[in-house]
Short mmCIF file of C-alpha atoms in Angstrom, two decimals:
data_model
loop_
_atom_site.label_atom_id
_atom_site.label_comp_id
_atom_site.label_asym_id
_atom_site.label_seq_id
_atom_site.Cartn_x
_atom_site.Cartn_y
_atom_site.Cartn_z
CA UNK A 1 172.69 86.25 131.52
CA UNK A 2 171.33 89.03 129.49
CA UNK A 3 173.04 91.97 128.90
CA UNK A 4 171.56 93.87 131.97
CA UNK A 5 172.20 90.99 134.06
CA UNK A 6 168.63 89.69 134.74
CA UNK A 7 169.24 85.24 134.59
CA UNK A 8 167.37 83.71 131.86
CA UNK A 9 169.10 80.09 132.49
CA UNK A 10 168.73 78.02 135.58
CA UNK A 11 173.04 78.19 136.19
CA UNK A 12 172.88 81.61 135.86
CA UNK A 13 169.64 82.26 138.40
CA UNK A 14 171.27 80.01 140.64
CA UNK A 15 174.96 82.58 140.24
CA UNK A 16 172.15 84.94 140.65
CA UNK A 17 170.72 84.31 144.12
CA UNK A 18 174.50 83.61 145.68
CA UNK A 19 175.37 87.10 144.12
CA UNK A 20 172.48 88.55 146.05
CA UNK A 21 172.46 86.22 149.21
CA UNK A 22 174.40 88.80 151.47
CA UNK A 23 171.78 91.99 150.55
CA UNK A 24 168.84 89.15 151.05
CA UNK A 25 168.60 90.42 155.02
CA UNK A 26 168.01 93.51 156.60
CA UNK A 27 169.84 95.30 153.57
CA UNK A 28 166.95 94.61 151.17
CA UNK A 29 164.52 95.45 153.93
CA UNK A 30 166.00 98.70 154.16
CA UNK A 31 166.73 99.30 150.15
CA UNK A 32 164.56 97.24 148.16
CA UNK A 33 162.60 100.59 147.28
CA UNK A 34 165.13 102.17 146.01
CA UNK A 35 165.36 102.97 142.27
CA UNK A 36 168.96 103.63 141.43
CA UNK A 37 168.12 103.96 137.26
CA UNK A 38 168.82 101.61 134.44
CA UNK A 39 171.64 99.18 135.00
CA UNK A 40 171.61 100.05 138.83
CA UNK A 41 168.89 97.97 140.45
CA UNK A 42 171.39 96.21 143.34
CA UNK A 43 169.19 96.34 145.95
CA UNK A 44 167.00 93.87 144.31
CA UNK A 45 167.27 90.43 143.20
CA UNK A 46 166.51 90.53 139.48
CA UNK A 47 165.28 87.43 139.89
CA UNK A 48 162.16 87.92 138.46
CA UNK A 49 162.60 86.62 134.71
CA UNK A 50 163.93 83.17 136.14
CA UNK A 51 161.12 82.63 138.47
CA UNK A 52 158.73 83.92 136.40
CA UNK A 53 159.68 80.85 134.05
CA UNK A 54 160.54 78.63 136.74
CA UNK A 55 164.18 78.40 135.76
CA UNK A 56 164.22 78.40 139.54
CA UNK A 57 161.56 77.95 141.63
CA UNK A 58 160.10 79.91 144.96
CA UNK A 59 160.99 76.60 147.01
CA UNK A 60 164.87 76.58 145.98
CA UNK A 61 164.82 80.60 146.79
CA UNK A 62 163.66 80.81 150.36
CA UNK A 63 165.45 77.43 151.36
CA UNK A 64 168.73 79.41 149.63
CA UNK A 65 167.80 82.59 151.49
CA UNK A 66 167.18 80.85 155.04
CA UNK A 67 170.00 78.79 154.44
CA UNK A 68 172.02 82.29 155.42
CA UNK A 69 169.50 84.15 157.37
CA UNK A 70 166.97 83.83 159.70
CA UNK A 71 163.94 84.15 158.57
CA UNK A 72 163.11 87.26 161.66
CA UNK A 73 166.43 89.40 158.72
CA UNK A 74 164.79 87.83 155.80
CA UNK A 75 160.91 88.35 156.39
CA UNK A 76 160.91 91.55 153.52
CA UNK A 77 162.48 89.28 150.92
CA UNK A 78 160.47 86.05 151.89
CA UNK A 79 157.01 88.04 151.57
CA UNK A 80 158.14 89.35 148.41
CA UNK A 81 158.69 85.46 146.94
CA UNK A 82 155.07 84.67 148.69
CA UNK A 83 153.53 87.91 146.43
CA UNK A 84 154.32 86.24 143.60
CA UNK A 85 152.59 83.08 144.51
CA UNK A 86 149.66 85.02 146.28
CA UNK A 87 148.69 86.81 142.89
CA UNK A 88 148.99 83.67 141.41
CA UNK A 89 146.93 81.53 143.89
CA UNK A 90 144.40 84.22 144.14
CA UNK A 91 143.31 84.62 140.34
CA UNK A 92 143.44 80.87 140.35
CA UNK A 93 140.60 80.71 142.10
CA UNK A 94 138.90 83.41 140.80
CA UNK A 95 139.52 82.25 136.51
CA UNK A 96 136.97 84.35 134.79
CA UNK A 97 139.34 87.38 135.71
CA UNK A 98 141.57 86.83 133.02
CA UNK A 99 139.16 86.41 129.77
CA UNK A 100 136.96 89.53 131.60
CA UNK A 101 140.15 91.70 131.30
CA UNK A 102 141.22 90.68 128.16
CA UNK A 103 137.52 91.16 126.58
CA UNK A 104 137.64 94.99 128.58
CA UNK A 105 141.47 95.83 127.13
CA UNK A 106 139.88 95.27 123.71
CA UNK A 107 136.77 98.00 124.64
CA UNK A 108 139.23 99.99 126.11
CA UNK A 109 141.06 99.79 122.35
CA UNK A 110 137.95 100.40 120.48
CA UNK A 111 138.06 103.72 122.41
CA UNK A 112 141.09 104.58 121.39
CA UNK A 113 140.03 104.41 118.03
CA UNK A 114 137.15 106.13 118.52
CA UNK A 115 138.48 109.38 120.96
CA UNK A 116 140.94 111.32 119.67
CA UNK A 117 141.72 113.20 123.30
CA UNK A 118 142.51 109.56 124.69
CA UNK A 119 144.33 108.47 121.63
CA UNK A 120 146.38 111.92 121.60
CA UNK A 121 147.23 111.24 125.57
CA UNK A 122 147.78 107.42 125.23
CA UNK A 123 150.35 108.03 122.79
CA UNK A 124 152.48 110.81 124.45
CA UNK A 125 152.11 108.22 127.51
CA UNK A 126 153.90 105.61 125.78
CA UNK A 127 156.09 107.79 123.74
CA UNK A 128 157.53 109.34 126.26
CA UNK A 129 156.34 112.43 125.92
CA UNK A 130 154.31 113.12 128.90
CA UNK A 131 156.47 116.14 130.41
CA UNK A 132 156.68 114.14 134.04
CA UNK A 133 160.15 113.41 134.15
CA UNK A 134 160.39 110.15 136.25
CA UNK A 135 157.43 108.23 133.94
CA UNK A 136 158.84 109.05 130.75
CA UNK A 137 162.21 108.38 131.80
CA UNK A 138 160.79 104.41 132.89
CA UNK A 139 158.77 104.37 129.48
CA UNK A 140 162.80 104.84 128.18
CA UNK A 141 164.51 102.32 130.42
CA UNK A 142 161.24 99.48 130.09
CA UNK A 143 161.73 99.92 126.22
CA UNK A 144 165.74 99.56 126.23
CA UNK A 145 165.75 96.97 128.91
CA UNK A 146 162.81 95.01 129.61
CA UNK A 147 162.82 95.53 133.18
CA UNK A 148 161.24 98.37 135.44
CA UNK A 149 162.23 98.81 139.21
CA UNK A 150 158.71 97.39 141.07
CA UNK A 151 158.57 100.49 143.17
CA UNK A 152 158.76 102.23 140.14
CA UNK A 153 155.85 100.12 139.09
CA UNK A 154 153.72 100.90 141.27
CA UNK A 155 154.07 104.81 140.78
CA UNK A 156 153.94 104.01 136.89
CA UNK A 157 150.70 102.88 137.51
CA UNK A 158 149.26 105.67 139.48
CA UNK A 159 150.93 108.27 137.21
CA UNK A 160 148.99 106.48 134.13
CA UNK A 161 145.85 105.81 135.90
CA UNK A 162 145.45 109.16 138.37
CA UNK A 163 147.46 111.98 136.48
CA UNK A 164 147.25 110.81 132.95
CA UNK A 165 143.44 109.79 133.46
CA UNK A 166 144.11 106.59 130.90
CA UNK A 167 142.75 103.27 131.11
CA UNK A 168 144.30 100.79 133.42
CA UNK A 169 143.52 97.82 130.88
CA UNK A 170 145.46 99.96 128.63
CA UNK A 171 148.37 100.33 131.05
CA UNK A 172 148.30 96.81 132.17
CA UNK A 173 148.44 95.55 128.68
CA UNK A 174 151.38 98.25 128.00
CA UNK A 175 153.53 96.73 131.14
CA UNK A 176 153.05 93.38 129.60
CA UNK A 177 153.62 93.20 126.34
CA UNK A 178 157.35 94.98 126.85
CA UNK A 179 158.30 93.12 130.67
CA UNK A 180 160.90 90.71 130.39
CA UNK A 181 159.22 89.18 133.84
CA UNK A 182 155.92 89.96 132.36
CA UNK A 183 153.19 87.04 134.63
CA UNK A 184 149.59 87.33 134.00
CA UNK A 185 148.14 87.41 138.06
CA UNK A 186 151.30 89.77 138.97
CA UNK A 187 151.04 92.04 136.65
CA UNK A 188 147.04 92.37 135.80
CA UNK A 189 146.26 92.44 139.95
CA UNK A 190 149.03 94.53 140.65
CA UNK A 191 147.33 96.78 138.36
CA UNK A 192 143.64 97.10 140.00
CA UNK A 193 145.39 97.01 143.22
CA UNK A 194 146.87 100.26 142.39
CA UNK A 195 143.66 101.62 140.96
CA UNK A 196 141.42 100.75 143.99
CA UNK A 197 139.74 97.92 142.71
CA UNK A 198 141.60 94.90 144.52
CA UNK A 199 141.26 95.91 147.68
CA UNK A 200 138.32 98.13 147.06
CA UNK A 201 138.76 101.95 147.65
CA UNK A 202 142.28 101.50 148.85
CA UNK A 203 144.39 103.22 146.20
CA UNK A 204 148.21 104.08 145.79
CA UNK A 205 149.01 107.27 144.76
CA UNK A 206 151.85 108.23 143.46
CA UNK A 207 154.20 111.07 145.36
CA UNK A 208 156.57 113.54 144.31
CA UNK A 209 158.29 113.73 147.11
CA UNK A 210 158.75 110.13 147.36
CA UNK A 211 160.06 109.78 144.16
CA UNK A 212 162.60 112.26 144.51
CA UNK A 213 163.34 110.52 147.38
CA UNK A 214 164.02 106.98 146.42
CA UNK A 215 165.28 107.84 143.26
CA UNK A 216 168.09 109.90 145.20
CA UNK A 217 167.01 112.72 143.42
CA UNK A 218 167.14 112.29 139.56
CA UNK A 219 163.75 113.18 139.17
CA UNK A 220 161.22 115.98 140.63
CA UNK A 221 158.06 115.28 138.91
CA UNK A 222 155.37 118.27 138.88
CA UNK A 223 151.53 117.98 138.03
CA UNK A 224 151.09 114.65 139.68
CA UNK A 225 147.27 113.99 140.83
CA UNK A 226 146.80 114.97 144.95
CA UNK A 227 143.53 112.66 145.02
CA UNK A 228 142.89 109.66 143.06
CA UNK A 229 139.13 108.91 141.62
CA UNK A 230 138.34 105.31 141.20
CA UNK A 231 138.39 104.06 137.78
CA UNK A 232 134.77 102.32 137.59
CA UNK A 233 135.40 98.41 137.73
CA UNK A 234 134.14 96.79 134.76
CA UNK A 235 135.13 93.31 136.22
CA UNK A 236 132.99 91.38 138.15
CA UNK A 237 135.21 90.27 141.01
CA UNK A 238 133.69 86.64 141.79
CA UNK A 239 134.08 84.55 144.96
CA UNK A 240 136.92 82.04 145.30
CA UNK A 241 136.59 78.32 144.09
CA UNK A 242 138.51 75.96 144.42
CA UNK A 243 141.24 75.70 141.58
CA UNK A 244 140.51 73.98 138.07
CA UNK A 245 140.89 70.03 138.66
CA UNK A 246 143.33 68.48 135.89
CA UNK A 247 144.61 65.04 135.39
CA UNK A 248 147.86 64.30 136.78
CA UNK A 249 150.17 62.01 134.93
CA UNK A 250 150.32 58.29 134.90
CA UNK A 251 153.95 56.69 136.34
CA UNK A 252 153.27 53.79 134.02
CA UNK A 253 152.32 56.10 130.55
CA UNK A 254 155.01 56.69 127.63
CA UNK A 255 154.72 60.64 128.16
CA UNK A 256 155.20 63.74 125.38
CA UNK A 257 156.78 66.04 127.81
CA UNK A 258 155.90 69.59 127.26
CA UNK A 259 157.83 72.51 128.07
CA UNK A 260 156.31 76.08 128.20
CA UNK A 261 157.48 79.92 129.66
CA UNK A 262 155.63 78.78 132.74
CA UNK A 263 158.08 75.97 134.04
CA UNK A 264 161.17 75.25 132.33
CA UNK A 265 162.65 72.92 135.29
CA UNK A 266 160.97 69.87 134.90
CA UNK A 267 163.35 67.54 136.14
CA UNK A 268 163.08 69.00 139.62
CA UNK A 269 159.57 67.57 140.33
CA UNK A 270 159.18 65.03 142.35
CA UNK A 271 155.91 63.63 140.13
CA UNK A 272 158.02 63.42 136.97
CA UNK A 273 161.26 61.06 138.13
CA UNK A 274 161.01 57.74 136.99
CA UNK A 275 157.86 59.28 133.96
CA UNK A 276 158.69 57.15 130.99
CA UNK A 277 159.21 60.16 128.35
CA UNK A 278 159.36 58.95 125.04
CA UNK A 279 159.57 62.32 123.34
CA UNK A 280 160.11 65.91 124.56
CA UNK A 281 158.47 69.00 122.99
CA UNK A 282 158.17 73.10 123.78
CA UNK A 283 155.84 75.58 122.43
CA UNK A 284 157.28 78.85 120.86
CA UNK A 285 157.47 81.99 123.62
CA UNK A 286 155.81 84.87 123.37
CA UNK A 287 159.64 86.97 122.42
CA UNK A 288 163.25 86.34 122.68
CA UNK A 289 163.22 86.41 126.15
CA UNK A 290 161.17 83.14 126.76
CA UNK A 291 162.68 82.04 123.94
CA UNK A 292 166.49 82.04 125.34
CA UNK A 293 164.93 80.58 128.75
CA UNK A 294 163.17 77.49 126.71
CA UNK A 295 166.26 76.93 124.86
CA UNK A 296 168.43 76.17 128.26
CA UNK A 297 164.95 74.27 129.47
CA UNK A 298 164.94 72.52 126.46
CA UNK A 299 169.07 71.54 126.98
CA UNK A 300 168.29 70.46 130.68
CA UNK A 301 165.24 68.38 130.29
CA UNK A 302 166.90 66.63 127.00
CA UNK A 303 169.86 65.28 129.57
CA UNK A 304 167.65 64.14 132.19
CA UNK A 305 165.79 62.15 129.79
CA UNK A 306 168.70 61.05 127.01
CA UNK A 307 166.58 58.84 125.65
CA UNK A 308 163.64 61.15 124.95
CA UNK A 309 163.34 62.44 121.17
CA UNK A 310 163.76 66.24 121.43
CA UNK A 311 161.66 67.71 119.00
CA UNK A 312 161.91 70.98 119.50
CA UNK A 313 159.36 73.90 119.26
CA UNK A 314 156.12 72.10 118.20
CA UNK A 315 152.74 73.79 117.06
CA UNK A 316 149.89 73.73 119.71
CA UNK A 317 147.69 72.13 117.27
CA UNK A 318 150.25 69.63 116.29
CA UNK A 319 150.82 68.03 119.95
CA UNK A 320 148.60 65.44 120.53
CA UNK A 321 149.58 64.35 116.26
CA UNK A 322 153.71 64.42 117.55
CA UNK A 323 152.24 62.28 120.97
CA UNK A 324 150.70 59.47 119.11
CA UNK A 325 153.85 59.43 115.93
CA UNK A 326 156.05 59.07 119.28
CA UNK A 327 153.99 56.14 120.96
CA UNK A 328 152.97 58.34 123.70
CA UNK A 329 149.47 58.18 125.23
CA UNK A 330 150.11 60.95 127.33
CA UNK A 331 151.03 64.41 127.16
CA UNK A 332 152.39 65.56 130.20
CA UNK A 333 153.22 69.68 131.59
CA UNK A 334 153.12 72.05 134.46
CA UNK A 335 150.04 73.08 135.83
CA UNK A 336 148.78 76.10 133.70
CA UNK A 337 148.15 78.87 134.98
CA UNK A 338 145.58 81.37 133.89
CA UNK A 339 146.74 83.45 131.50
CA UNK A 340 148.14 83.18 127.70
CA UNK A 341 149.83 80.02 127.26
CA UNK A 342 146.35 78.28 129.37
CA UNK A 343 144.40 79.82 126.70
CA UNK A 344 146.11 77.98 123.91
CA UNK A 345 146.92 74.50 125.16
CA UNK A 346 143.62 74.08 127.77
CA UNK A 347 141.41 72.81 124.31
CA UNK A 348 143.94 69.42 124.18
CA UNK A 349 142.04 68.68 127.65
CA UNK A 350 138.83 68.13 125.64
CA UNK A 351 140.56 67.13 122.41
CA UNK A 352 142.65 64.85 124.03
CA UNK A 353 140.89 61.46 124.43
CA UNK A 354 138.89 61.91 120.95
CA UNK A 355 142.62 61.45 119.84
CA UNK A 356 143.51 58.33 122.30
CA UNK A 357 146.26 61.02 123.98
CA UNK A 358 145.44 62.75 127.55
CA UNK A 359 146.86 65.64 128.06
CA UNK A 360 147.91 65.69 132.16
CA UNK A 361 149.37 68.33 134.35
CA UNK A 362 151.42 68.33 137.81
CA UNK A 363 151.67 70.79 140.31
CA UNK A 364 154.34 71.57 142.32
CA UNK A 365 154.09 71.54 146.05
CA UNK A 366 154.49 74.69 146.47
CA UNK A 367 151.66 75.84 144.65
CA UNK A 368 149.84 73.14 146.22
CA UNK A 369 150.71 74.27 150.23
CA UNK A 370 150.37 78.02 149.03
CA UNK A 371 147.08 78.82 147.34
CA UNK A 372 144.52 77.71 149.46
CA UNK A 373 145.72 80.51 151.45
CA UNK A 374 145.11 82.90 149.06
CA UNK A 375 141.62 83.38 148.83
CA UNK A 376 141.24 87.02 150.59
CA UNK A 377 144.32 89.60 151.26
CA UNK A 378 147.88 89.30 151.19
CA UNK A 379 147.84 88.89 155.08
CA UNK A 380 146.07 85.91 155.54
CA UNK A 381 148.57 84.26 153.51
CA UNK A 382 151.69 86.25 155.33
CA UNK A 383 150.02 84.51 158.57
CA UNK A 384 151.26 81.18 157.25
CA UNK A 385 154.78 82.19 155.96
CA UNK A 386 156.37 80.81 159.00
CA UNK A 387 154.55 77.46 158.97
CA UNK A 388 154.53 77.41 155.18
CA UNK A 389 158.32 77.57 155.26
CA UNK A 390 158.81 75.23 158.40
CA UNK A 391 156.90 72.66 156.19
CA UNK A 392 159.26 73.59 153.15
CA UNK A 393 161.90 72.69 154.92
CA UNK A 394 160.75 69.73 156.94
#
C-alpha cells in the first residue's frame, strides 16, 4: 500500500475493497463527488491504481460489492466501474484516435516553443501559479500524491481548457504523466468529453459555487469562465470498427508468459490455466508505481508456475530471443489495449513468426462481453449493466 493508501498489490487491493464495502452502496451515491482533500478521499474506493493494472479485476470488484449490496443500492458504484470499461472499449473500436492524439500533442508542444504567451500561461498552470485557488492546490496534490479525486479532475480539465485557454492535449498529457492510475483511454477520452468533443457540443463547465460546495468551502475560486468556447477538434473520430484480431495462445505450446502494467493477475484467467509456462518475464514500467505493482505480479506468477524460469525485466527487443532460448514457441500476454504498452509490443506480432515464436494474447471475458456495447454513448452500455452483471454471476 502506498503512503496515501492506494493499493499496488493484489492483497492490498482486496483489503482496500473489503474496508470500502460498507460505503459502496447508497453512501457512495450520496457522497462520491465530495473532494475532502489530500489524504482524505474516504468517500471513494481508491482502487483505481489497482484495477488500472488489473491487480484486481472489474469482475472481482462487482462480484464482491454485489455480495453485500443489491444492484439498486450500489448502482452508482457499479456504473463507475463500467465507465472504465466504456472508455477502454470505445477507444479499442477507434484505435486510430490514439496515434492521432499523440501527433496532435506534438504539434501543441511545438506551439509552446513558438508562442511566448502560450508558454507562459502553460508554465503558470503546471507550476500552480494561476491564482485560482482550487486549481493550484490540485496541481500541488497531483505532484505530491499522484492522485486527484475524479470529480476534481473534471473541474481541473474544465478550468484548463475554458478559463486558462490551454490546449486540452497538453492538459491530458500533464495528468497522464503524473497520475498513479493513468489510463490512456480514460484520461484521453475524459478530457475530450470535458472539452465538448466526445459528445459533440456537450461541455463540462466548472462552476465556482459548485466547487465551493463540493470541497466543504476549502476553495472559493474567482475568475472562472462562464461560457465555453469548444476547441477546434483536430482529431478525426472514425466510425466504430471491430476490435483488432489477435492470436490466442495454443494450450499445448511451450510459453513465455509476459506481464505488463496492463494486466498483472494472469493466474486468474481461465485461458491461462494449464498452459505450459516455461519462462516468465515482464517489461519495465513507466514509473515507480508500475514497478511496485509489477513486482507483486511477478511474485504471484512465479508461484503459480513454480517450474518456470523467472527472467524478471526484459527489454521488448529481446523478448523473442529470450523465448527462443527458453524453448518457447509462443509469447503470451493479456490483450494489449490501445496505448503506450501496445505501441511498444505490437510490432512483435509481425516479427514473431519470422523468429519462430508467435506473439499471442488472452482476453478477459469481462472485456469480451462489455466492449461490444461501447460503440456509442455510455448509456447504451448502462442499459446492459443488469444483464451483464447477471451473466457474470451465473
